[in-house]
Amino acid sequence: MAAAGKDDGAEAAAPTRVTIRQVAIHAGVSEAAVSYALNGRPGVSEQTRARVLAAARDLGWAPNIAARSLGTARANAVGLVLVRPPRQMVIDSWFTQMLSGVEAELNRRQIALVLHLVDDIDDTVDVYRKWWAGRHVDGVILTDLRKTDPRLTALLEIGLPAAIIGGSPDPAGFSTVDADVAGTAGAIVGYLRALGHRTVARVAGTEELFHTHQRDLAYTAAVERAGLRYSVLYTNYSAVDGMRAMRELMTGAEPPTAVVFDNDVMAAASLKVVHEMGLSVPDDVSIVAWDDSDLCQITMPSITAVEQTPARQSELAAQALLATLDGGEVRHVTLPPGTLNPRESTRPLRSARR
């Protein structure tokens, strides 16, 4: 994929950052005068300061926090914009593990992480443009890609290097660090089938996310091979939505004998629903979580879960981005399937289950 779109058969040039030198030429003053004026320092007249500020506005100049004067040195910072509410980050252990992996690699290289939270994915593109214009970051790390994600096109147009935690619907030009989704789904389905389950449901995450789509394909293939009946409900990953989905499944015409959740929070919350209905885990329904965490180990019963390596995955994504910044290298890495940790929430299906 080209770094910019095409117009009338000719490839458009990628936009360039406005430098202090360009502002100086436009204003008809020295670069030193521009630096003084833009930084609010004495040494220039008010007339000159006004002319410099007008030139900066005309050219669309933005301040560069890494190299404010004349240089083109790196910002020594990497950006990460998350489209998630802060409360969800506190509850979901995946985010803390992901951030720890990114920080581990960046700290080794003495590079700062610039973290920004937004409410909408379109706001992310605005942040990228401001970061690029001001040279606040050298590159960005992406997560939670959508099946149709506007960030990829925007980053190519801007020319801002990026690495992706997870897979991508269009990885051209970007490094990716994915996990073996098919292998993990196959291990879960194979385990449940070996326990005698033939009706399995999945409480999935947000349907528009690309990694949800990857799991959809992986689970569908696995249950078809195993000959199981399978259904799926989509949620927003929250405990409340997880409980709603569990209640809907267990009050249906044919409740599943096993339910797989796309994260640990929803799996733990489902225990409350089962208890309220006068049922039991695992006697009436077995539960598995895709993500393992301390939460899965301290619930009663403890929850069978797949142990992932989000810290390692994000650390490798940071390494891949830095490799791109250093020499233009693009990497595509796939980690092994997660490790299934059986616990008290699953058991062999009794023949008299229904």
mmCIF file with all atom_site columns, N, CA, C and O in Angstrom, residues 253-295:
data_model
loop_
_atom_site.group_PDB
_atom_site.id
_atom_site.type_symbol
_atom_site.label_atom_id
_atom_site.label_alt_id
_atom_site.label_comp_id
_atom_site.label_asym_id
_atom_site.label_entity_id
_atom_site.label_seq_id
_atom_site.pdbx_PDB_ins_code
_atom_site.Cartn_x
_atom_site.Cartn_y
_atom_site.Cartn_z
_atom_site.occupancy
_atom_site.B_iso_or_equiv
_atom_site.pdbx_formal_charge
_atom_site.auth_seq_id
_atom_site.auth_comp_id
_atom_site.auth_asym_id
_atom_site.auth_atom_id
_atom_site.pdbx_PDB_model_num
ATOM 1   N N  . ALA A 1 253 ? -34.028 -21.741 25.220 1.00 0.00 ? 253 ALA A N  1
ATOM 2   C CA . ALA A 1 253 ? -34.706 -23.026 25.042 1.00 0.00 ? 253 ALA A CA 1
ATOM 3   C C  . ALA A 1 253 ? -33.761 -24.198 25.265 1.00 0.00 ? 253 ALA A C  1
ATOM 4   O O  . ALA A 1 253 ? -34.160 -25.244 25.793 1.00 0.00 ? 253 ALA A O  1
ATOM 5   N N  . GLU A 1 254 ? -32.503 -24.034 24.882 1.00 0.00 ? 254 GLU A N  1
ATOM 6   C CA . GLU A 1 254 ? -31.511 -25.092 25.081 1.00 0.00 ? 254 GLU A CA 1
ATOM 7   C C  . GLU A 1 254 ? -30.230 -24.477 25.646 1.00 0.00 ? 254 GLU A C  1
ATOM 8   O O  . GLU A 1 254 ? -29.308 -24.129 24.909 1.00 0.00 ? 254 GLU A O  1
ATOM 9   N N  . PRO A 1 255 ? -30.165 -24.335 26.970 1.00 0.00 ? 255 PRO A N  1
ATOM 10  C CA . PRO A 1 255 ? -28.978 -23.718 27.579 1.00 0.00 ? 255 PRO A CA 1
ATOM 11  C C  . PRO A 1 255 ? -27.716 -24.521 27.252 1.00 0.00 ? 255 PRO A C  1
ATOM 12  O O  . PRO A 1 255 ? -27.755 -25.757 27.199 1.00 0.00 ? 255 PRO A O  1
ATOM 13  N N  . PRO A 1 256 ? -26.609 -23.847 27.028 1.00 0.00 ? 256 PRO A N  1
ATOM 14  C CA . PRO A 1 256 ? -25.357 -24.558 26.753 1.00 0.00 ? 256 PRO A CA 1
ATOM 15  C C  . PRO A 1 256 ? -24.855 -25.263 28.013 1.00 0.00 ? 256 PRO A C  1
ATOM 16  O O  . PRO A 1 256 ? -25.164 -24.858 29.134 1.00 0.00 ? 256 PRO A O  1
ATOM 17  N N  . THR A 1 257 ? -24.077 -26.293 27.813 1.00 0.00 ? 257 THR A N  1
ATOM 18  C CA . THR A 1 257 ? -23.466 -26.964 28.960 1.00 0.00 ? 257 THR A CA 1
ATOM 19  C C  . THR A 1 257 ? -22.102 -26.359 29.285 1.00 0.00 ? 257 THR A C  1
ATOM 20  O O  . THR A 1 257 ? -21.545 -26.638 30.341 1.00 0.00 ? 257 THR A O  1
ATOM 21  N N  . ALA A 1 258 ? -21.580 -25.541 28.383 1.00 0.00 ? 258 ALA A N  1
ATOM 22  C CA . ALA A 1 258 ? -20.311 -24.855 28.624 1.00 0.00 ? 258 ALA A CA 1
ATOM 23  C C  . ALA A 1 258 ? -20.348 -23.491 27.950 1.00 0.00 ? 258 ALA A C  1
ATOM 24  O O  . ALA A 1 258 ? -20.891 -23.358 26.842 1.00 0.00 ? 258 ALA A O  1
ATOM 25  N N  . VAL A 1 259 ? -19.785 -22.481 28.620 1.00 0.00 ? 259 VAL A N  1
ATOM 26  C CA . VAL A 1 259 ? -19.738 -21.128 28.077 1.00 0.00 ? 259 VAL A CA 1
ATOM 27  C C  . VAL A 1 259 ? -18.298 -20.622 28.137 1.00 0.00 ? 259 VAL A C  1
ATOM 28  O O  . VAL A 1 259 ? -17.639 -20.725 29.184 1.00 0.00 ? 259 VAL A O  1
ATOM 29  N N  . VAL A 1 260 ? -17.824 -20.083 27.019 1.00 0.00 ? 260 VAL A N  1
ATOM 30  C CA . VAL A 1 260 ? -16.487 -19.508 26.937 1.00 0.00 ? 260 VAL A CA 1
ATOM 31  C C  . VAL A 1 260 ? -16.624 -17.988 26.854 1.00 0.00 ? 260 VAL A C  1
ATOM 32  O O  . VAL A 1 260 ? -17.405 -17.474 26.053 1.00 0.00 ? 260 VAL A O  1
ATOM 33  N N  . PHE A 1 261 ? -15.878 -17.270 27.686 1.00 0.00 ? 261 PHE A N  1
ATOM 34  C CA . PHE A 1 261 ? -15.927 -15.813 27.713 1.00 0.00 ? 261 PHE A CA 1
ATOM 35  C C  . PHE A 1 261 ? -14.646 -15.245 27.111 1.00 0.00 ? 261 PHE A C  1
ATOM 36  O O  . PHE A 1 261 ? -13.556 -15.780 27.336 1.00 0.00 ? 261 PHE A O  1
ATOM 37  N N  . ASP A 1 262 ? -14.801 -14.116 26.414 1.00 0.00 ? 262 ASP A N  1
ATOM 38  C CA . ASP A 1 262 ? -13.644 -13.509 25.750 1.00 0.00 ? 262 ASP A CA 1
ATOM 39  C C  . ASP A 1 262 ? -12.737 -12.743 26.701 1.00 0.00 ? 262 ASP A C  1
ATOM 40  O O  . ASP A 1 262 ? -11.676 -12.279 26.280 1.00 0.00 ? 262 ASP A O  1
ATOM 41  N N  . ASN A 1 263 ? -13.130 -12.555 27.956 1.00 0.00 ? 263 ASN A N  1
ATOM 42  C CA . ASN A 1 263 ? -12.191 -12.006 28.945 1.00 0.00 ? 263 ASN A CA 1
ATOM 43  C C  . ASN A 1 263 ? -12.521 -12.518 30.341 1.00 0.00 ? 263 ASN A C  1
ATOM 44  O O  . ASN A 1 263 ? -13.560 -13.159 30.566 1.00 0.00 ? 263 ASN A O  1
ATOM 45  N N  . ASP A 1 264 ? -11.635 -12.257 31.265 1.00 0.00 ? 264 ASP A N  1
ATOM 46  C CA . ASP A 1 264 ? -11.775 -12.780 32.618 1.00 0.00 ? 264 ASP A CA 1
ATOM 47  C C  . ASP A 1 264 ? -12.861 -12.066 33.414 1.00 0.00 ? 264 ASP A C  1
ATOM 48  O O  . ASP A 1 264 ? -13.529 -12.666 34.258 1.00 0.00 ? 264 ASP A O  1
ATOM 49  N N  . VAL A 1 265 ? -13.045 -10.774 33.157 1.00 0.00 ? 265 VAL A N  1
ATOM 50  C CA . VAL A 1 265 ? -14.029 -9.987  33.909 1.00 0.00 ? 265 VAL A CA 1
ATOM 51  C C  . VAL A 1 265 ? -15.433 -10.535 33.691 1.00 0.00 ? 265 VAL A C  1
ATOM 52  O O  . VAL A 1 265 ? -16.202 -10.730 34.650 1.00 0.00 ? 265 VAL A O  1
ATOM 53  N N  . MET A 1 266 ? -15.801 -10.790 32.446 1.00 0.00 ? 266 MET A N  1
ATOM 54  C CA . MET A 1 266 ? -17.136 -11.317 32.167 1.00 0.00 ? 266 MET A CA 1
ATOM 55  C C  . MET A 1 266 ? -17.304 -12.728 32.713 1.00 0.00 ? 266 MET A C  1
ATOM 56  O O  . MET A 1 266 ? -18.379 -13.093 33.216 1.00 0.00 ? 266 MET A O  1
ATOM 57  N N  . ALA A 1 267 ? -16.257 -13.536 32.649 1.00 0.00 ? 267 ALA A N  1
ATOM 58  C CA . ALA A 1 267 ? -16.346 -14.894 33.174 1.00 0.00 ? 267 ALA A CA 1
ATOM 59  C C  . ALA A 1 267 ? -16.607 -14.881 34.674 1.00 0.00 ? 267 ALA A C  1
ATOM 60  O O  . ALA A 1 267 ? -17.454 -15.626 35.186 1.00 0.00 ? 267 ALA A O  1
ATOM 61  N N  . ALA A 1 268 ? -15.897 -14.019 35.383 1.00 0.00 ? 268 ALA A N  1
ATOM 62  C CA . ALA A 1 268 ? -16.087 -13.925 36.827 1.00 0.00 ? 268 ALA A CA 1
ATOM 63  C C  . ALA A 1 268 ? -17.480 -13.408 37.170 1.00 0.00 ? 268 ALA A C  1
ATOM 64  O O  . ALA A 1 268 ? -18.142 -13.894 38.099 1.00 0.00 ? 268 ALA A O  1
ATOM 65  N N  . ALA A 1 269 ? -17.957 -12.427 36.419 1.00 0.00 ? 269 ALA A N  1
ATOM 66  C CA . ALA A 1 269 ? -19.285 -11.859 36.674 1.00 0.00 ? 269 ALA A CA 1
ATOM 67  C C  . ALA A 1 269 ? -20.383 -12.881 36.425 1.00 0.00 ? 269 ALA A C  1
ATOM 68  O O  . ALA A 1 269 ? -21.435 -12.843 37.079 1.00 0.00 ? 269 ALA A O  1
ATOM 69  N N  . SER A 1 270 ? -20.168 -13.819 35.497 1.00 0.00 ? 270 SER A N  1
ATOM 70  C CA . SER A 1 270 ? -21.196 -14.807 35.181 1.00 0.00 ? 270 SER A CA 1
ATOM 71  C C  . SER A 1 270 ? -21.493 -15.734 36.350 1.00 0.00 ? 270 SER A C  1
ATOM 72  O O  . SER A 1 270 ? -22.589 -16.302 36.447 1.00 0.00 ? 270 SER A O  1
ATOM 73  N N  . LEU A 1 271 ? -20.537 -15.909 37.246 1.00 0.00 ? 271 LEU A N  1
ATOM 74  C CA . LEU A 1 271 ? -20.758 -16.766 38.407 1.00 0.00 ? 271 LEU A CA 1
ATOM 75  C C  . LEU A 1 271 ? -21.923 -16.257 39.249 1.00 0.00 ? 271 LEU A C  1
ATOM 76  O O  . LEU A 1 271 ? -22.692 -17.037 39.809 1.00 0.00 ? 271 LEU A O  1
ATOM 77  N N  . LYS A 1 272 ? -22.066 -14.950 39.330 1.00 0.00 ? 272 LYS A N  1
ATOM 78  C CA . LYS A 1 272 ? -23.152 -14.347 40.101 1.00 0.00 ? 272 LYS A CA 1
ATOM 79  C C  . LYS A 1 272 ? -24.507 -14.698 39.491 1.00 0.00 ? 272 LYS A C  1
ATOM 80  O O  . LYS A 1 272 ? -25.462 -15.018 40.205 1.00 0.00 ? 272 LYS A O  1
ATOM 81  N N  . VAL A 1 273 ? -24.591 -14.664 38.167 1.00 0.00 ? 273 VAL A N  1
ATOM 82  C CA . VAL A 1 273 ? -25.838 -14.982 37.473 1.00 0.00 ? 273 VAL A CA 1
ATOM 83  C C  . VAL A 1 273 ? -26.226 -16.438 37.714 1.00 0.00 ? 273 VAL A C  1
ATOM 84  O O  . VAL A 1 273 ? -27.378 -16.752 38.017 1.00 0.00 ? 273 VAL A O  1
ATOM 85  N N  . VAL A 1 274 ? -25.271 -17.328 37.594 1.00 0.00 ? 274 VAL A N  1
ATOM 86  C CA . VAL A 1 274 ? -25.544 -18.757 37.804 1.00 0.00 ? 274 VAL A CA 1
ATOM 87  C C  . VAL A 1 274 ? -26.044 -18.998 39.227 1.00 0.00 ? 274 VAL A C  1
ATOM 88  O O  . VAL A 1 274 ? -27.009 -19.743 39.450 1.00 0.00 ? 274 VAL A O  1
ATOM 89  N N  . HIS A 1 275 ? -25.411 -18.343 40.193 1.00 0.00 ? 275 HIS A N  1
ATOM 90  C CA . HIS A 1 275 ? -25.827 -18.493 41.597 1.00 0.00 ? 275 HIS A CA 1
ATOM 91  C C  . HIS A 1 275 ? -27.240 -17.961 41.807 1.00 0.00 ? 275 HIS A C  1
ATOM 92  O O  . HIS A 1 275 ? -28.060 -18.593 42.485 1.00 0.00 ? 275 HIS A O  1
ATOM 93  N N  . GLU A 1 276 ? -27.545 -16.796 41.228 1.00 0.00 ? 276 GLU A N  1
ATOM 94  C CA . GLU A 1 276 ? -28.878 -16.201 41.386 1.00 0.00 ? 276 GLU A CA 1
ATOM 95  C C  . GLU A 1 276 ? -29.964 -17.085 40.790 1.00 0.00 ? 276 GLU A C  1
ATOM 96  O O  . GLU A 1 276 ? -31.112 -17.080 41.256 1.00 0.00 ? 276 GLU A O  1
ATOM 97  N N  . MET A 1 277 ? -29.636 -17.856 39.763 1.00 0.00 ? 277 MET A N  1
ATOM 98  C CA . MET A 1 277 ? -30.611 -18.723 39.114 1.00 0.00 ? 277 MET A CA 1
ATOM 99  C C  . MET A 1 277 ? -30.766 -20.060 39.825 1.00 0.00 ? 277 MET A C  1
ATOM 100 O O  . MET A 1 277 ? -31.537 -20.922 39.384 1.00 0.00 ? 277 MET A O  1
ATOM 101 N N  . GLY A 1 278 ? -30.040 -20.228 40.919 1.00 0.00 ? 278 GLY A N  1
ATOM 102 C CA . GLY A 1 278 ? -30.127 -21.475 41.660 1.00 0.00 ? 278 GLY A CA 1
ATOM 103 C C  . GLY A 1 278 ? -29.397 -22.620 41.004 1.00 0.00 ? 278 GLY A C  1
ATOM 104 O O  . GLY A 1 278 ? -29.658 -23.794 41.289 1.00 0.00 ? 278 GLY A O  1
ATOM 105 N N  . LEU A 1 279 ? -28.476 -22.288 40.119 1.00 0.00 ? 279 LEU A N  1
ATOM 106 C CA . LEU A 1 279 ? -27.682 -23.296 39.441 1.00 0.00 ? 279 LEU A CA 1
ATOM 107 C C  . LEU A 1 279 ? -26.270 -23.325 40.017 1.00 0.00 ? 279 LEU A C  1
ATOM 108 O O  . LEU A 1 279 ? -25.932 -22.539 40.903 1.00 0.00 ? 279 LEU A O  1
ATOM 109 N N  . SER A 1 280 ? -25.443 -24.196 39.468 1.00 0.00 ? 280 SER A N  1
ATOM 110 C CA . SER A 1 280 ? -24.097 -24.371 40.010 1.00 0.00 ? 280 SER A CA 1
ATOM 111 C C  . SER A 1 280 ? -23.071 -24.473 38.893 1.00 0.00 ? 280 SER A C  1
ATOM 112 O O  . SER A 1 280 ? -23.337 -25.049 37.839 1.00 0.00 ? 280 SER A O  1
ATOM 113 N N  . VAL A 1 281 ? -21.911 -23.882 39.143 1.00 0.00 ? 281 VAL A N  1
ATOM 114 C CA . VAL A 1 281 ? -20.739 -24.050 38.285 1.00 0.00 ? 281 VAL A CA 1
ATOM 115 C C  . VAL A 1 281 ? -19.765 -24.940 39.049 1.00 0.00 ? 281 VAL A C  1
ATOM 116 O O  . VAL A 1 281 ? -19.408 -24.639 40.190 1.00 0.00 ? 281 VAL A O  1
ATOM 117 N N  . PRO A 1 282 ? -19.384 -26.103 38.520 1.00 0.00 ? 282 PRO A N  1
ATOM 118 C CA . PRO A 1 282 ? -19.561 -26.568 37.140 1.00 0.00 ? 282 PRO A CA 1
ATOM 119 C C  . PRO A 1 282 ? -20.662 -27.629 36.975 1.00 0.00 ? 282 PRO A C  1
ATOM 120 O O  . PRO A 1 282 ? -20.780 -28.206 35.892 1.00 0.00 ? 282 PRO A O  1
ATOM 121 N N  . ASP A 1 283 ? -21.457 -27.905 38.010 1.00 0.00 ? 283 ASP A N  1
ATOM 122 C CA . ASP A 1 283 ? -22.425 -29.000 37.903 1.00 0.00 ? 283 ASP A CA 1
ATOM 123 C C  . ASP A 1 283 ? -23.454 -28.763 36.804 1.00 0.00 ? 283 ASP A C  1
ATOM 124 O O  . ASP A 1 283 ? -23.840 -29.706 36.093 1.00 0.00 ? 283 ASP A O  1
ATOM 125 N N  . ASP A 1 284 ? -23.916 -27.506 36.660 1.00 0.00 ? 284 ASP A N  1
ATOM 126 C CA . ASP A 1 284 ? -24.929 -27.204 35.647 1.00 0.00 ? 284 ASP A CA 1
ATOM 127 C C  . ASP A 1 284 ? -24.340 -26.590 34.386 1.00 0.00 ? 284 ASP A C  1
ATOM 128 O O  . ASP A 1 284 ? -24.915 -26.723 33.304 1.00 0.00 ? 284 ASP A O  1
ATOM 129 N N  . VAL A 1 285 ? -23.239 -25.892 34.515 1.00 0.00 ? 285 VAL A N  1
ATOM 130 C CA . VAL A 1 285 ? -22.600 -25.284 33.351 1.00 0.00 ? 285 VAL A CA 1
ATOM 131 C C  . VAL A 1 285 ? -21.121 -25.077 33.649 1.00 0.00 ? 285 VAL A C  1
ATOM 132 O O  . VAL A 1 285 ? -20.753 -24.665 34.753 1.00 0.00 ? 285 VAL A O  1
ATOM 133 N N  . SER A 1 286 ? -20.286 -25.410 32.690 1.00 0.00 ? 286 SER A N  1
ATOM 134 C CA . SER A 1 286 ? -18.847 -25.170 32.820 1.00 0.00 ? 286 SER A CA 1
ATOM 135 C C  . SER A 1 286 ? -18.504 -23.815 32.214 1.00 0.00 ? 286 SER A C  1
ATOM 136 O O  . SER A 1 286 ? -19.146 -23.367 31.264 1.00 0.00 ? 286 SER A O  1
ATOM 137 N N  . ILE A 1 287 ? -17.483 -23.173 32.778 1.00 0.00 ? 287 ILE A N  1
ATOM 138 C CA . ILE A 1 287 ? -17.102 -21.827 32.348 1.00 0.00 ? 287 ILE A CA 1
ATOM 139 C C  . ILE A 1 287 ? -15.604 -21.784 32.069 1.00 0.00 ? 287 ILE A C  1
ATOM 140 O O  . ILE A 1 287 ? -14.797 -22.300 32.856 1.00 0.00 ? 287 ILE A O  1
ATOM 141 N N  . VAL A 1 288 ? -15.265 -21.145 30.953 1.00 0.00 ? 288 VAL A N  1
ATOM 142 C CA . VAL A 1 288 ? -13.863 -20.955 30.569 1.00 0.00 ? 288 VAL A CA 1
ATOM 143 C C  . VAL A 1 288 ? -13.659 -19.488 30.202 1.00 0.00 ? 288 VAL A C  1
ATOM 144 O O  . VAL A 1 288 ? -14.527 -18.877 29.566 1.00 0.00 ? 288 VAL A O  1
ATOM 145 N N  . ALA A 1 289 ? -12.527 -18.912 30.600 1.00 0.00 ? 289 ALA A N  1
ATOM 146 C CA . ALA A 1 289 ? -12.169 -17.539 30.229 1.00 0.00 ? 289 ALA A CA 1
ATOM 147 C C  . ALA A 1 289 ? -11.000 -17.578 29.252 1.00 0.00 ? 289 ALA A C  1
ATOM 148 O O  . ALA A 1 289 ? -10.056 -18.343 29.443 1.00 0.00 ? 289 ALA A O  1
ATOM 149 N N  . TRP A 1 290 ? -11.079 -16.746 28.212 1.00 0.00 ? 290 TRP A N  1
ATOM 150 C CA . TRP A 1 290 ? -9.973  -16.667 27.250 1.00 0.00 ? 290 TRP A CA 1
ATOM 151 C C  . TRP A 1 290 ? -8.738  -16.077 27.920 1.00 0.00 ? 290 TRP A C  1
ATOM 152 O O  . TRP A 1 290 ? -7.626  -16.521 27.677 1.00 0.00 ? 290 TRP A O  1
ATOM 153 N N  . ASP A 1 291 ? -8.897  -15.085 28.777 1.00 0.00 ? 291 ASP A N  1
ATOM 154 C CA . ASP A 1 291 ? -7.764  -14.460 29.471 1.00 0.00 ? 291 ASP A CA 1
ATOM 155 C C  . ASP A 1 291 ? -7.669  -14.959 30.903 1.00 0.00 ? 291 ASP A C  1
ATOM 156 O O  . ASP A 1 291 ? -8.669  -14.972 31.633 1.00 0.00 ? 291 ASP A O  1
ATOM 157 N N  . ASP A 1 292 ? -6.474  -15.338 31.327 1.00 0.00 ? 292 ASP A N  1
ATOM 158 C CA . ASP A 1 292 ? -6.246  -15.730 32.712 1.00 0.00 ? 292 ASP A CA 1
ATOM 159 C C  . ASP A 1 292 ? -5.739  -14.529 33.498 1.00 0.00 ? 292 ASP A C  1
ATOM 160 O O  . ASP A 1 292 ? -5.133  -13.609 32.957 1.00 0.00 ? 292 ASP A O  1
ATOM 161 N N  . SER A 1 293 ? -6.017  -14.524 34.802 1.00 0.00 ? 293 SER A N  1
ATOM 162 C CA . SER A 1 293 ? -5.575  -13.441 35.678 1.00 0.00 ? 293 SER A CA 1
ATOM 163 C C  . SER A 1 293 ? -5.766  -13.884 37.123 1.00 0.00 ? 293 SER A C  1
ATOM 164 O O  . SER A 1 293 ? -6.314  -14.961 37.400 1.00 0.00 ? 293 SER A O  1
ATOM 165 N N  . ASP A 1 294 ? -5.333  -13.040 38.042 1.00 0.00 ? 294 ASP A N  1
ATOM 166 C CA . ASP A 1 294 ? -5.558  -13.334 39.462 1.00 0.00 ? 294 ASP A CA 1
ATOM 167 C C  . ASP A 1 294 ? -7.046  -13.465 39.754 1.00 0.00 ? 294 ASP A C  1
ATOM 168 O O  . ASP A 1 294 ? -7.450  -14.239 40.632 1.00 0.00 ? 294 ASP A O  1
ATOM 169 N N  . LEU A 1 295 ? -7.870  -12.714 39.034 1.00 0.00 ? 295 LEU A N  1
ATOM 170 C CA . LEU A 1 295 ? -9.309  -12.770 39.246 1.00 0.00 ? 295 LEU A CA 1
ATOM 171 C C  . LEU A 1 295 ? -9.841  -14.178 39.036 1.00 0.00 ? 295 LEU A C  1
ATOM 172 O O  . LEU A 1 295 ? -10.703 -14.650 39.797 1.00 0.00 ? 295 LEU A O  1
#
